PDB file of C-alpha atoms and ligand atoms in Angstrom:
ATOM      1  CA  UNK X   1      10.880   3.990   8.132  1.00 97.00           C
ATOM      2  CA  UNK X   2       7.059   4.896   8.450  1.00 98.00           C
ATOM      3  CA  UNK X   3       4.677   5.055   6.203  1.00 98.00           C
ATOM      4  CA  UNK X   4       1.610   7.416   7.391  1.00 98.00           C
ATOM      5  CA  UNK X   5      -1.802   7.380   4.224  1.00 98.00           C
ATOM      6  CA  UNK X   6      -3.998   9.714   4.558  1.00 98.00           C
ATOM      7  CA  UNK X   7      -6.889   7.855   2.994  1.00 98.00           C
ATOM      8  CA  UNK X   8     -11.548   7.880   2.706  1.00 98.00           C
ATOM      9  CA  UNK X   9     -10.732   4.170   2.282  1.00 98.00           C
ATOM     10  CA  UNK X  10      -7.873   2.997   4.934  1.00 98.00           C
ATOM     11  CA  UNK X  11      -9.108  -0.229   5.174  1.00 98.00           C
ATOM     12  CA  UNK X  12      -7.962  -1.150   1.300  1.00 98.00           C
ATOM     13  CA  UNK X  13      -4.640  -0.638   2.757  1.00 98.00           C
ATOM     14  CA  UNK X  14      -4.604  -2.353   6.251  1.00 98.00           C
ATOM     15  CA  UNK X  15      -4.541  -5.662   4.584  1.00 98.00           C
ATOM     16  CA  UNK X  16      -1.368  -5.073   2.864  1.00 98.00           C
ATOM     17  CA  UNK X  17       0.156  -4.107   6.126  1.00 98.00           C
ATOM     18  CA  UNK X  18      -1.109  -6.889   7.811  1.00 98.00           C
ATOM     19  CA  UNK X  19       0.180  -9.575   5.097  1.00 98.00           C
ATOM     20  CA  UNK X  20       3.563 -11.897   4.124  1.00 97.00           C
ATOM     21  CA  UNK X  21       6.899  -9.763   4.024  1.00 97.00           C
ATOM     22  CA  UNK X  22       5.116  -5.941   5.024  1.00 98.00           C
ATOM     23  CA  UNK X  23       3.483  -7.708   8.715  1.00 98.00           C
ATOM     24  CA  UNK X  24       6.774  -9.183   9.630  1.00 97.00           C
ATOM     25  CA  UNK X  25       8.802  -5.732   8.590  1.00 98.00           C
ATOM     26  CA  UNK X  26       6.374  -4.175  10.909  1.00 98.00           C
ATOM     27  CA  UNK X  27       6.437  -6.983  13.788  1.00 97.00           C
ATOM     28  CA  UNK X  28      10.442  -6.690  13.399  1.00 96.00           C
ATOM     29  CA  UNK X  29      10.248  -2.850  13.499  1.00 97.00           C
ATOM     30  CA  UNK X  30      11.834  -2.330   9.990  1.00 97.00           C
ATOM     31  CA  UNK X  31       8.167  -0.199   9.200  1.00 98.00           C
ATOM     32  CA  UNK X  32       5.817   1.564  10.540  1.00 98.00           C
ATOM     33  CA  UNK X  33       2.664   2.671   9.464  1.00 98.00           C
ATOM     34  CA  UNK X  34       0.101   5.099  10.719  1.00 98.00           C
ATOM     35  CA  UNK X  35      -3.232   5.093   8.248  1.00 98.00           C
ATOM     36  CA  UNK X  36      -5.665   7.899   8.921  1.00 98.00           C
ATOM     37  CA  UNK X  37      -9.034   8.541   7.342  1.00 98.00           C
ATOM     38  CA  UNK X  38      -9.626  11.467   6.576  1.00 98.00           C
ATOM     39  CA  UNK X  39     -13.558  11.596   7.064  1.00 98.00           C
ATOM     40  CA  UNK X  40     -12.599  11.778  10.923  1.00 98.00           C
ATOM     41  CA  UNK X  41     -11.428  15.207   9.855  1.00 98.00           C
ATOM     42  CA  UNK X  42     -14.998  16.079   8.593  1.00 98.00           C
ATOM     43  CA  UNK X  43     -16.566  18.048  10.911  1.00 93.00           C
ATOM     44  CA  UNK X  44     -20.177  18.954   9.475  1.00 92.00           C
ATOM     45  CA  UNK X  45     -23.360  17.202   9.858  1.00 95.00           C
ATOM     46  CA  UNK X  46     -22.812  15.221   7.396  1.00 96.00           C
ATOM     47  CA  UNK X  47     -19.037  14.671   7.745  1.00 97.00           C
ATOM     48  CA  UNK X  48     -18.823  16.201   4.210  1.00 97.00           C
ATOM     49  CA  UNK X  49     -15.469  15.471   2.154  1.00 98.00           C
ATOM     50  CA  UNK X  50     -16.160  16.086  -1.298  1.00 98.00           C
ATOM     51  CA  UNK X  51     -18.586  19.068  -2.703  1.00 98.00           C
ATOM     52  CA  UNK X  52     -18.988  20.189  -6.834  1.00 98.00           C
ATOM     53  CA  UNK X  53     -15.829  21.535  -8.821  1.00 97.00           C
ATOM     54  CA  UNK X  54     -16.188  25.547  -8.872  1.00 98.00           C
ATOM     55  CA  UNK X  55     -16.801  26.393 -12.674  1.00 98.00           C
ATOM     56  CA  UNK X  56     -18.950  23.184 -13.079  1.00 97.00           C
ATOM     57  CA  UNK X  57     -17.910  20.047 -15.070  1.00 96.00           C
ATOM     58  CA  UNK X  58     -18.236  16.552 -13.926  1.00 95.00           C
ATOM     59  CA  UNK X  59     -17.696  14.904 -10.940  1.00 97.00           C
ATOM     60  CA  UNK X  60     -17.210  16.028  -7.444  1.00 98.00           C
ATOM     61  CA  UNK X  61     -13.911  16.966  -5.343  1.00 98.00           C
ATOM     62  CA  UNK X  62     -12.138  16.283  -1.896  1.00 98.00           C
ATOM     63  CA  UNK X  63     -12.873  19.443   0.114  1.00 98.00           C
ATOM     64  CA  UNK X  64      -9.704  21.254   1.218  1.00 98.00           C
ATOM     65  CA  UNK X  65     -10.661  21.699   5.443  1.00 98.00           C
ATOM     66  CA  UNK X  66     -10.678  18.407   6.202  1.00 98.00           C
ATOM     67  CA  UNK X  67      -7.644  17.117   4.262  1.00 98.00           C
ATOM     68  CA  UNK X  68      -5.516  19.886   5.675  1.00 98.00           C
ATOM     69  CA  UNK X  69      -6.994  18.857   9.053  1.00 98.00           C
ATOM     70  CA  UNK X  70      -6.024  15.223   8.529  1.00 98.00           C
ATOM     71  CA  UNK X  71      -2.668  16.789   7.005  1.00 98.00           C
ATOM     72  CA  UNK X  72      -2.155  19.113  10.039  1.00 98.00           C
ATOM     73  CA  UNK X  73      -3.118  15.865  12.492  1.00 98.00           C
ATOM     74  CA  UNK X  74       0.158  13.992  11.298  1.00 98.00           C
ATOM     75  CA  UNK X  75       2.107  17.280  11.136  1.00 98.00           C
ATOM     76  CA  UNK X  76       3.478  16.183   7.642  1.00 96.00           C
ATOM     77  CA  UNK X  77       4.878  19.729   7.469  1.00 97.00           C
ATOM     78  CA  UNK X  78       8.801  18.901   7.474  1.00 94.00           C
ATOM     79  CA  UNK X  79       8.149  15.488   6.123  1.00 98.00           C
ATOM     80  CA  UNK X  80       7.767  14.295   2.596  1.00 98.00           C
ATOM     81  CA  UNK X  81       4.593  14.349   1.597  1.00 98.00           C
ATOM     82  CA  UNK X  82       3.030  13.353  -1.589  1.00 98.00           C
ATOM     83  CA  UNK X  83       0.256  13.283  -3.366  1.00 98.00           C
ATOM     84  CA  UNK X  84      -0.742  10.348  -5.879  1.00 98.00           C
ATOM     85  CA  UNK X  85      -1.899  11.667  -8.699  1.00 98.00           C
ATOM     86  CA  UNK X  86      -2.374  10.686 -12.388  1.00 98.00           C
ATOM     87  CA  UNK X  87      -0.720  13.929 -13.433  1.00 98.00           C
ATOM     88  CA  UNK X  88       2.029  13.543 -11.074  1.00 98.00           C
ATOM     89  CA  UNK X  89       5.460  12.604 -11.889  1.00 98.00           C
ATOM     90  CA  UNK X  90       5.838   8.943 -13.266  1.00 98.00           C
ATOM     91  CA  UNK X  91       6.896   6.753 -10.179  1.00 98.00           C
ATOM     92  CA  UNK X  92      10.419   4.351 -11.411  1.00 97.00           C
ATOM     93  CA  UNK X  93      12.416   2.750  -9.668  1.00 96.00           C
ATOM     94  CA  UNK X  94      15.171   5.517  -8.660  1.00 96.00           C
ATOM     95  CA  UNK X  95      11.789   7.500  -7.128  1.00 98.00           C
ATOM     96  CA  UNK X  96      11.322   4.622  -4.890  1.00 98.00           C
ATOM     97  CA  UNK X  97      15.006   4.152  -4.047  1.00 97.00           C
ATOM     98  CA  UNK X  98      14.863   8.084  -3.115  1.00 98.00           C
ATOM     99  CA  UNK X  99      11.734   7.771  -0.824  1.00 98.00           C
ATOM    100  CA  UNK X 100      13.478   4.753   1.048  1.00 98.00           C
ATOM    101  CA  UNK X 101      16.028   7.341   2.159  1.00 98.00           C
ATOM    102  CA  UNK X 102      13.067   8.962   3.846  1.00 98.00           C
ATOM    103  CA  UNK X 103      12.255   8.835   8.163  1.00 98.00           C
ATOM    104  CA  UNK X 104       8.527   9.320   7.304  1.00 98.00           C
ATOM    105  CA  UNK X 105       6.525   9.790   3.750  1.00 98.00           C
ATOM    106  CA  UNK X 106       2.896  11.122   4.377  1.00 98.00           C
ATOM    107  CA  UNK X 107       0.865  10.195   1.404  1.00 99.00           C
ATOM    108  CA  UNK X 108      -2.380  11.215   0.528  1.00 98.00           C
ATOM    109  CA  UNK X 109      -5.057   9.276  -1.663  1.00 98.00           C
ATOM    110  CA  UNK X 110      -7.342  11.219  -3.592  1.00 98.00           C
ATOM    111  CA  UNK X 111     -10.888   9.828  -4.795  1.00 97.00           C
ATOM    112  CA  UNK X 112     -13.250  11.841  -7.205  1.00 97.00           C
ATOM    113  CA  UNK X 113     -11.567  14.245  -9.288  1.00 97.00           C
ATOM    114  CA  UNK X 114      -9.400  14.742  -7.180  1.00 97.00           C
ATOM    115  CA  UNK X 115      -8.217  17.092  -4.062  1.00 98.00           C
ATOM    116  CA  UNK X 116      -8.570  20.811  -4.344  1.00 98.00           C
ATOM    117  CA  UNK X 117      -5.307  22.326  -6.273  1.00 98.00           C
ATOM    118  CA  UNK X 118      -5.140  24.472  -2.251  1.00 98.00           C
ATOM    119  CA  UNK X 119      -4.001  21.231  -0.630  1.00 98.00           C
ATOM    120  CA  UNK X 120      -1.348  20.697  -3.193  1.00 98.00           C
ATOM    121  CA  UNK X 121      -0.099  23.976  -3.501  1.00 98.00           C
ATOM    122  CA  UNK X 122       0.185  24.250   0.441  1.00 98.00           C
ATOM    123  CA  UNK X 123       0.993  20.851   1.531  1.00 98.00           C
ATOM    124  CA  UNK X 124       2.430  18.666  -0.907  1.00 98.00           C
ATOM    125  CA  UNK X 125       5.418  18.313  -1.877  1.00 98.00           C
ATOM    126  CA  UNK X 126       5.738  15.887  -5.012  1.00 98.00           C
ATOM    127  CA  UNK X 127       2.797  14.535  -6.862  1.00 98.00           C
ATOM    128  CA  UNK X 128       3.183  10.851  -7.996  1.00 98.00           C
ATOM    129  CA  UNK X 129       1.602   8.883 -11.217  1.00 98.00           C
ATOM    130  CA  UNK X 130       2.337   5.090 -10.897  1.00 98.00           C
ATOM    131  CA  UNK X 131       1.373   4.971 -15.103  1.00 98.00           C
ATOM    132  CA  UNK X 132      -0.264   6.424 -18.166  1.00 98.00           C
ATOM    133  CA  UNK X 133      -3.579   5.286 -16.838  1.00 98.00           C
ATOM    134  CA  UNK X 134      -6.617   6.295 -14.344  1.00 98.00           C
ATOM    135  CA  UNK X 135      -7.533   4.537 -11.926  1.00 98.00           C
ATOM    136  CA  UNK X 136     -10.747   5.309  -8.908  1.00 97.00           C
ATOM    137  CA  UNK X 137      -8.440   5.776  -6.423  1.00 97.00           C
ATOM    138  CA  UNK X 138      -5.046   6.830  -4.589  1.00 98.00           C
ATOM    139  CA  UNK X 139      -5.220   3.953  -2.510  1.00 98.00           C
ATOM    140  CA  UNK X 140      -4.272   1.235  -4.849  1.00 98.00           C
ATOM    141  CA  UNK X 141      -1.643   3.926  -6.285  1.00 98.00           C
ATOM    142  CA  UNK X 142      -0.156   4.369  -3.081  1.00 99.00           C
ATOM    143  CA  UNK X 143      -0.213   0.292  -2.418  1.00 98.00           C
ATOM    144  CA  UNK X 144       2.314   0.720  -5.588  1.00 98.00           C
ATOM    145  CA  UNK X 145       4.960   3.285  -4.346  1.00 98.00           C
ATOM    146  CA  UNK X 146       4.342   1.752  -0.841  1.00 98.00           C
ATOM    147  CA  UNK X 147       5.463  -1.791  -2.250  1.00 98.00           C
ATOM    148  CA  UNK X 148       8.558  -0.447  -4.170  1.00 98.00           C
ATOM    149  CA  UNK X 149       9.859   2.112  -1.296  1.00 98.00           C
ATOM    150  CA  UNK X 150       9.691  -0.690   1.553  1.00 98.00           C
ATOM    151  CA  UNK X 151      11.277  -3.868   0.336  1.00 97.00           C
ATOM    152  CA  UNK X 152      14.446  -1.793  -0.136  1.00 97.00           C
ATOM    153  CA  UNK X 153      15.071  -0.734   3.573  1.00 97.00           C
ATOM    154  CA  UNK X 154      17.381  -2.500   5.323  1.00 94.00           C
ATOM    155  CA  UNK X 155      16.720  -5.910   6.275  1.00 90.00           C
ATOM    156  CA  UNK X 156      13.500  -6.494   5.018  1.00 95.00           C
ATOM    157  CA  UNK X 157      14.400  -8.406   1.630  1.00 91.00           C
ATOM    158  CA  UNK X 158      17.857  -9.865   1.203  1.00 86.00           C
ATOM    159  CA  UNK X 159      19.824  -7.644  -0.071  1.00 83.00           C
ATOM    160  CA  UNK X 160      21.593  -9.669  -3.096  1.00 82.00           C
ATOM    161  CA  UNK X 161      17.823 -10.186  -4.467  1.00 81.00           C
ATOM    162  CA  UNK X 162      17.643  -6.077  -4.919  1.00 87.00           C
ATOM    163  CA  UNK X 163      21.298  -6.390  -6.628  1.00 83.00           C
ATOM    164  CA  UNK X 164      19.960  -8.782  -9.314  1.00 80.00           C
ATOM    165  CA  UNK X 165      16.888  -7.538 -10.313  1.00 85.00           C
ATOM    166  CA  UNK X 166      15.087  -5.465 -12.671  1.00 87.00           C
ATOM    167  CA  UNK X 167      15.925  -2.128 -13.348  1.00 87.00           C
ATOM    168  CA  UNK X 168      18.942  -2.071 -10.568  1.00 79.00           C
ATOM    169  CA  UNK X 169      21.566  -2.227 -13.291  1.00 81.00           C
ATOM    170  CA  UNK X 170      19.054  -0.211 -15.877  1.00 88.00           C
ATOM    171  CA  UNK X 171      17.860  -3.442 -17.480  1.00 93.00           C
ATOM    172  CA  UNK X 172      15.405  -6.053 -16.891  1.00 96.00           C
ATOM    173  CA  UNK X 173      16.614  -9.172 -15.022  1.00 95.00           C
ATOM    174  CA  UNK X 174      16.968 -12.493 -16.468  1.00 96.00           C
ATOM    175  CA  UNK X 175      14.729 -15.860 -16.702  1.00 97.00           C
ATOM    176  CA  UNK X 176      14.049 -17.838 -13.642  1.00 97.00           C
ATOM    177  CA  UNK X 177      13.501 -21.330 -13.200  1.00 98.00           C
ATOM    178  CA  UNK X 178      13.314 -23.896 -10.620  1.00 98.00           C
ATOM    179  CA  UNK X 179      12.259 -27.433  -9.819  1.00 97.00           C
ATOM    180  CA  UNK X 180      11.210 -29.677 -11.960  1.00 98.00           C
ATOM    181  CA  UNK X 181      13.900 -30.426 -14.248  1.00 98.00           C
ATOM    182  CA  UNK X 182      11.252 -30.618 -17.117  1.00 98.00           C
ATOM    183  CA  UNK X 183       7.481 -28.969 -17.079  1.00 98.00           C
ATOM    184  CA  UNK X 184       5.466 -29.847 -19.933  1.00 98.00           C
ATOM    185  CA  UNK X 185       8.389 -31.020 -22.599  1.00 98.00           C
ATOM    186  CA  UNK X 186       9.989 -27.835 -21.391  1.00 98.00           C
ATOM    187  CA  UNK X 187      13.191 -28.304 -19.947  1.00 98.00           C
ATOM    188  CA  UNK X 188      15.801 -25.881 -17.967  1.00 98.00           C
ATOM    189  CA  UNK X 189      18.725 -24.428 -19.895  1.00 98.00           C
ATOM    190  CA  UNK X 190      21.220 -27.189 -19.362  1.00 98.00           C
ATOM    191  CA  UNK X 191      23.711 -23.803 -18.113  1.00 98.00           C
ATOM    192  CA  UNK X 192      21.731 -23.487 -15.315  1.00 98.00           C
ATOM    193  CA  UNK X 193      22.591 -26.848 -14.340  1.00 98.00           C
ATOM    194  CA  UNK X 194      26.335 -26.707 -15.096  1.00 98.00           C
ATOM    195  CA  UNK X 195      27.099 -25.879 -11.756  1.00 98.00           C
ATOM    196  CA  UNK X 196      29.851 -23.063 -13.722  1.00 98.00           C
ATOM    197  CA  UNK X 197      29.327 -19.850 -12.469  1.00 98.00           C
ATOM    198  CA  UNK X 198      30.921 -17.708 -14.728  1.00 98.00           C
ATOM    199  CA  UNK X 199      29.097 -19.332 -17.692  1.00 98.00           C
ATOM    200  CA  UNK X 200      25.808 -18.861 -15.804  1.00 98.00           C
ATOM    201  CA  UNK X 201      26.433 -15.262 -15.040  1.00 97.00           C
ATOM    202  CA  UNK X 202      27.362 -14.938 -18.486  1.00 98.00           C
ATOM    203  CA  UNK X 203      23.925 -16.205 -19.775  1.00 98.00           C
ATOM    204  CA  UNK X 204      22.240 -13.963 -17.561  1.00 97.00           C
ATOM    205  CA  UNK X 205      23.420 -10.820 -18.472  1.00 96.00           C
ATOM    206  CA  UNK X 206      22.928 -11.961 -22.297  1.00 97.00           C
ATOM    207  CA  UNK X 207      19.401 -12.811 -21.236  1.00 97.00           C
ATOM    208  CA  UNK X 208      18.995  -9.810 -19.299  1.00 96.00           C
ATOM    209  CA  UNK X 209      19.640  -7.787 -22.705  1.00 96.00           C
ATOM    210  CA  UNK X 210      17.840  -9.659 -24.913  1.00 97.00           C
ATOM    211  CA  UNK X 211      14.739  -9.366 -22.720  1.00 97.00           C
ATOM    212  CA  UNK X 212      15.229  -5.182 -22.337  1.00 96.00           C
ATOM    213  CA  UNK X 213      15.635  -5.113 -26.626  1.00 96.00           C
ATOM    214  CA  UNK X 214      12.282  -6.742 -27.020  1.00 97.00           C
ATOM    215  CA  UNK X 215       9.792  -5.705 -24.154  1.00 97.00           C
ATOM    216  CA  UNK X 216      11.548  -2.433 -23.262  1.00 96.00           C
ATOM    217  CA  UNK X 217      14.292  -1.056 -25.732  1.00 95.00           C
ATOM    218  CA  UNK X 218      13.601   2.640 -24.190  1.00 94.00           C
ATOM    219  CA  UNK X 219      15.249   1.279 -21.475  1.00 93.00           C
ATOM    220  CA  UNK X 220      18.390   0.753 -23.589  1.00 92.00           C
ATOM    221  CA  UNK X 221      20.292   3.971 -22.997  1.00 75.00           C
ATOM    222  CA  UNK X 222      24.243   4.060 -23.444  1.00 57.00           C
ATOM    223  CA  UNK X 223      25.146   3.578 -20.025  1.00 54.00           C
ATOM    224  CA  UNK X 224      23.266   0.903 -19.389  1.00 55.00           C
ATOM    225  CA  UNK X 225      24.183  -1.445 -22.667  1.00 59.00           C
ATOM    226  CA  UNK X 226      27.550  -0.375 -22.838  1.00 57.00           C
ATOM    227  CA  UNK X 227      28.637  -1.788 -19.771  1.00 59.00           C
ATOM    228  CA  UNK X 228      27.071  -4.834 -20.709  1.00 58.00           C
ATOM    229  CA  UNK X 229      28.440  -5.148 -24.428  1.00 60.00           C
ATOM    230  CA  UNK X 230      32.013  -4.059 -23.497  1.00 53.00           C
ATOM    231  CA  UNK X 231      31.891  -7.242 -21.100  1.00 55.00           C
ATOM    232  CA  UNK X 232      30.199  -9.773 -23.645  1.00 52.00           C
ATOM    233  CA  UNK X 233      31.648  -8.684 -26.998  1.00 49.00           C
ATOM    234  CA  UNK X 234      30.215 -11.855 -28.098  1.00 47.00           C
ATOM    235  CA  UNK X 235      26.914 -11.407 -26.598  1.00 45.00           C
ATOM    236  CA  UNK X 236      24.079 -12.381 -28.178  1.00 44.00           C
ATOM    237  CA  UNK X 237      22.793 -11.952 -32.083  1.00 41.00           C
TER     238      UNK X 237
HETATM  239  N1  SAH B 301      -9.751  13.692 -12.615  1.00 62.10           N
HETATM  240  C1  SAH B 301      -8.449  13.150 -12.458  1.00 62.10           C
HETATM  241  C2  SAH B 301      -8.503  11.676 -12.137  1.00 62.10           C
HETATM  242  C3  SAH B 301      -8.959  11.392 -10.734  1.00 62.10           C
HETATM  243  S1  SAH B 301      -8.844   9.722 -10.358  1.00 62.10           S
HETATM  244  C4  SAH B 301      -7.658  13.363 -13.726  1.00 62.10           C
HETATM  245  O1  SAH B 301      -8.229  13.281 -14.809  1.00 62.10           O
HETATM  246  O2  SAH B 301      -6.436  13.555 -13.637  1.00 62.10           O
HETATM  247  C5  SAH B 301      -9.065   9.742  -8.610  1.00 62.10           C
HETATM  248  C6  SAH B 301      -7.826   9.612  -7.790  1.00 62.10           C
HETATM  249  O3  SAH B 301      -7.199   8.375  -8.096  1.00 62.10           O
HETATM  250  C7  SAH B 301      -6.751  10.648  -7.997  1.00 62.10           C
HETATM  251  O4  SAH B 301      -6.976  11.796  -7.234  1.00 62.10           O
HETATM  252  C8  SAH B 301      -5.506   9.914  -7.572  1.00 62.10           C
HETATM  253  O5  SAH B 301      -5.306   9.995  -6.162  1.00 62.10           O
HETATM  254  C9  SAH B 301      -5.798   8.483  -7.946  1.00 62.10           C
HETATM  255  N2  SAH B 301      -5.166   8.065  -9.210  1.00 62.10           N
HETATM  256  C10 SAH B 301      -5.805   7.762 -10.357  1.00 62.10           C
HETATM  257  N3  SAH B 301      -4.938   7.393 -11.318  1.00 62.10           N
HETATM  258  C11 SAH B 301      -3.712   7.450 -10.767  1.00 62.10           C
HETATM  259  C12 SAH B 301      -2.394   7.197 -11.269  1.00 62.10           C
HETATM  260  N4  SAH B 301      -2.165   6.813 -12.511  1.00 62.10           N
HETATM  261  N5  SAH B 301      -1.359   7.371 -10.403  1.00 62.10           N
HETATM  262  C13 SAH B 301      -1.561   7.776  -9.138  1.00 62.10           C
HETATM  263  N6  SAH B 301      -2.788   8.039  -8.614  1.00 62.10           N
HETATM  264  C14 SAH B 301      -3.848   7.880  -9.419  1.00 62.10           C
END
């Protein structure tokens, strides 16, 4: 899969490429990743990419030419290409399992206010939020959806880690713990010692639930509990 950012800013992101589990998906071949700045597409005096919002108001905007240059340049016509943006479509976990399914995303990080509404009316094809909040930049936005979307193509996490954790069966996974025994007076659930599977898997889902009912009881839809409960009548309370 490759990932191709269209970005003022590309070198926030070449770190993240060039780091940990991402460097040795791309040395392996698992990514790719193609980041382009976009000022190369400016071709004034001044290499201009941003000019005052028509009808006035704060702030300044990217300038249409050169993003749909820098657009053009990676022909992301045929290709899914996004946008992130703050008024985009909240990014979740089956968004990133969709864009893994992907040859090539294009994204596109907006500064300012943001890009002019021409670029997203002609070019993109889903705008992404990654939260209720707004942040300076697409870049770090992008590093989000980036993150999620890659460590579920083949090969480049284990695949029995994706199995287990959060979200994957609509709930938030369970406590971890590992060595030492005991960590300030705190010692491991002696389950997780027990060596008996069944218990331990047991625990784990009753965990699981009990962590989604008190950070994130939205998340506690029918499908998801009722699998859960039907299997562990004697769950928790
Ligand atoms: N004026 C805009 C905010 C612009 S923030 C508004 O009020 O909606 C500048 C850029 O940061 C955006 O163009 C976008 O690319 C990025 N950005 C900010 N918050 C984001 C969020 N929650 N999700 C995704 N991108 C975001």
């Amino acid at each position: 899969m490759k990932f191709t950012v269209l970005s003022l800013f590309p070198e926030i992101l070449q770190g993240f490429f060039e780091s940990s589990i991402m460097a040795k998906a791309v040395e392996r071949g698992s990514i790719e990743y193609e980041l382009i700045n976009i000022r190369d597409y400016a071709f004034d005096k001044h290499r201009t990419c941003d000019d005052a919002p028509y009808g006035g108001g704060a702030g300044m905007v990217m300038k249409a030419e050169p993003v749909a240059l820098a657009l053009e340049s990676v022909k992301s016509a045929g290709k899914k290409t996004v946008f992130m943006s703050p008024s985009g479509n909240l990014f979740n976990q089956n968004m990133a399992a969709e864009l893994s399914t992907e040859q090539e995303v294009v994204i596109l990080c907006g500064r300012y206010e943001g890009v002019d509404q021409r670029i997203i009316d002609a070019y993109i094809d889903t705008e992404i939020s990654i939260g209720d909040y707004v942040l300076s930049s697409g870049e770090t936005a992008a590093l989000v959806v980036i993150d999620a979307v890659y460590r579920l193509i083949d090969g480049v996490i284990n695949s029995e880690s994706l199995e287990e954790e959060s979200f994957s069966k609509g709930l938030l996974e369970y406590p971890h713990y590992t060595r030492p025994e005991t960590f300030q007076g705190m010692k491991v659930p002696d389950i997780l010692l027990s060596g008996h599977h069944a218990n331990i898997e047991k625990w784990r889902r009753e965990k699981s639930l009990e962590k989604t009912r008190k950070n994130r009881p939205d998340l506690l839809s029918a499908s998801a509990t009722s699998e859960y409960e039907m299997e562990d009548q004697d769950g928790l309370d």
